[in-house]
């Protein structure tokens, strides 16, 4: 009902250090970016931001897919 909620425990840092693939490293970098830019926002502020922008982002993704298909 409230969406996804995650909570770190005392084992989280040790688990994260075990993830060493390039995918995991890129994911860590993106997570750090999200925390830096949105970590101080309330849930309501973030939900409002997402609601206002998700349609625009969807259109951008569709454009990228169309461009990639044309380049094939």
Coordinates of C-alpha atoms in Angstrom, one line a residue:
X1 CA 0.0 0.0 0.0
X2 CA 2.8 2.4 0.8
X3 CA 5.2 1.2 -2.0
X4 CA 8.6 -0.2 -1.3
X5 CA 10.3 0.6 1.9
X6 CA 13.9 -0.5 2.7
X7 CA 15.8 -0.3 6.0
X8 CA 19.5 -1.0 6.6
X9 CA 20.6 -3.2 9.4
X10 CA 24.0 -3.7 11.0
X11 CA 24.8 -6.2 8.3
X12 CA 24.0 -4.0 5.4
X13 CA 27.5 -2.4 5.0
X14 CA 29.2 -5.8 5.0
X15 CA 26.7 -7.2 2.4
X16 CA 27.2 -4.1 0.2
X17 CA 31.0 -4.6 0.3
X18 CA 30.6 -8.1 -1.1
X19 CA 29.0 -6.7 -4.3
X20 CA 32.0 -6.1 -6.6
X21 CA 30.8 -6.4 -10.1
X22 CA 30.8 -3.4 -12.4
X23 CA 27.0 -3.4 -12.4
X24 CA 27.1 -3.3 -8.6
X25 CA 29.6 -0.5 -8.6
X26 CA 27.5 1.5 -11.1
X27 CA 24.5 0.9 -8.9
X28 CA 26.3 2.2 -5.8
X29 CA 27.3 5.3 -7.7
X30 CA 23.7 6.0 -8.8
X31 CA 22.4 5.3 -5.3
X32 CA 24.9 7.8 -3.9
X33 CA 23.7 10.4 -6.5
X34 CA 20.1 9.8 -5.5
X35 CA 20.9 10.3 -1.8
X36 CA 22.9 13.4 -2.5
X37 CA 20.1 15.0 -4.6
X38 CA 17.0 13.8 -2.9
X39 CA 18.0 12.5 0.5
X40 CA 16.8 15.6 2.3
X41 CA 13.4 15.6 0.7
X42 CA 10.3 14.3 2.4
X43 CA 8.4 11.4 0.9
X44 CA 5.7 13.8 -0.1
X45 CA 8.2 16.1 -1.9
X46 CA 9.8 13.2 -3.7
X47 CA 6.4 11.7 -4.7
X48 CA 5.3 15.1 -6.1
X49 CA 8.5 15.4 -8.1
X50 CA 8.2 11.9 -9.6
X51 CA 4.5 12.5 -10.4
X52 CA 5.3 15.8 -12.2
X53 CA 8.2 14.3 -14.2
X54 CA 7.5 10.6 -15.0
X55 CA 5.5 11.4 -18.1
X56 CA 8.3 13.5 -19.5
X57 CA 10.9 10.8 -18.8
X58 CA 8.7 8.2 -20.5
X59 CA 8.6 10.3 -23.6
X60 CA 12.4 10.6 -23.5
X61 CA 12.8 6.8 -23.2
X62 CA 10.5 6.2 -26.1
X63 CA 12.5 8.7 -28.2
X64 CA 15.8 6.9 -27.3
X65 CA 14.3 3.5 -28.3
X66 CA 13.0 4.9 -31.6
X67 CA 16.5 6.4 -32.4
X68 CA 18.2 3.1 -31.6
X69 CA 15.8 1.3 -33.9
X70 CA 16.5 3.7 -36.7
X71 CA 20.3 3.3 -36.2
X72 CA 20.0 -0.5 -36.6

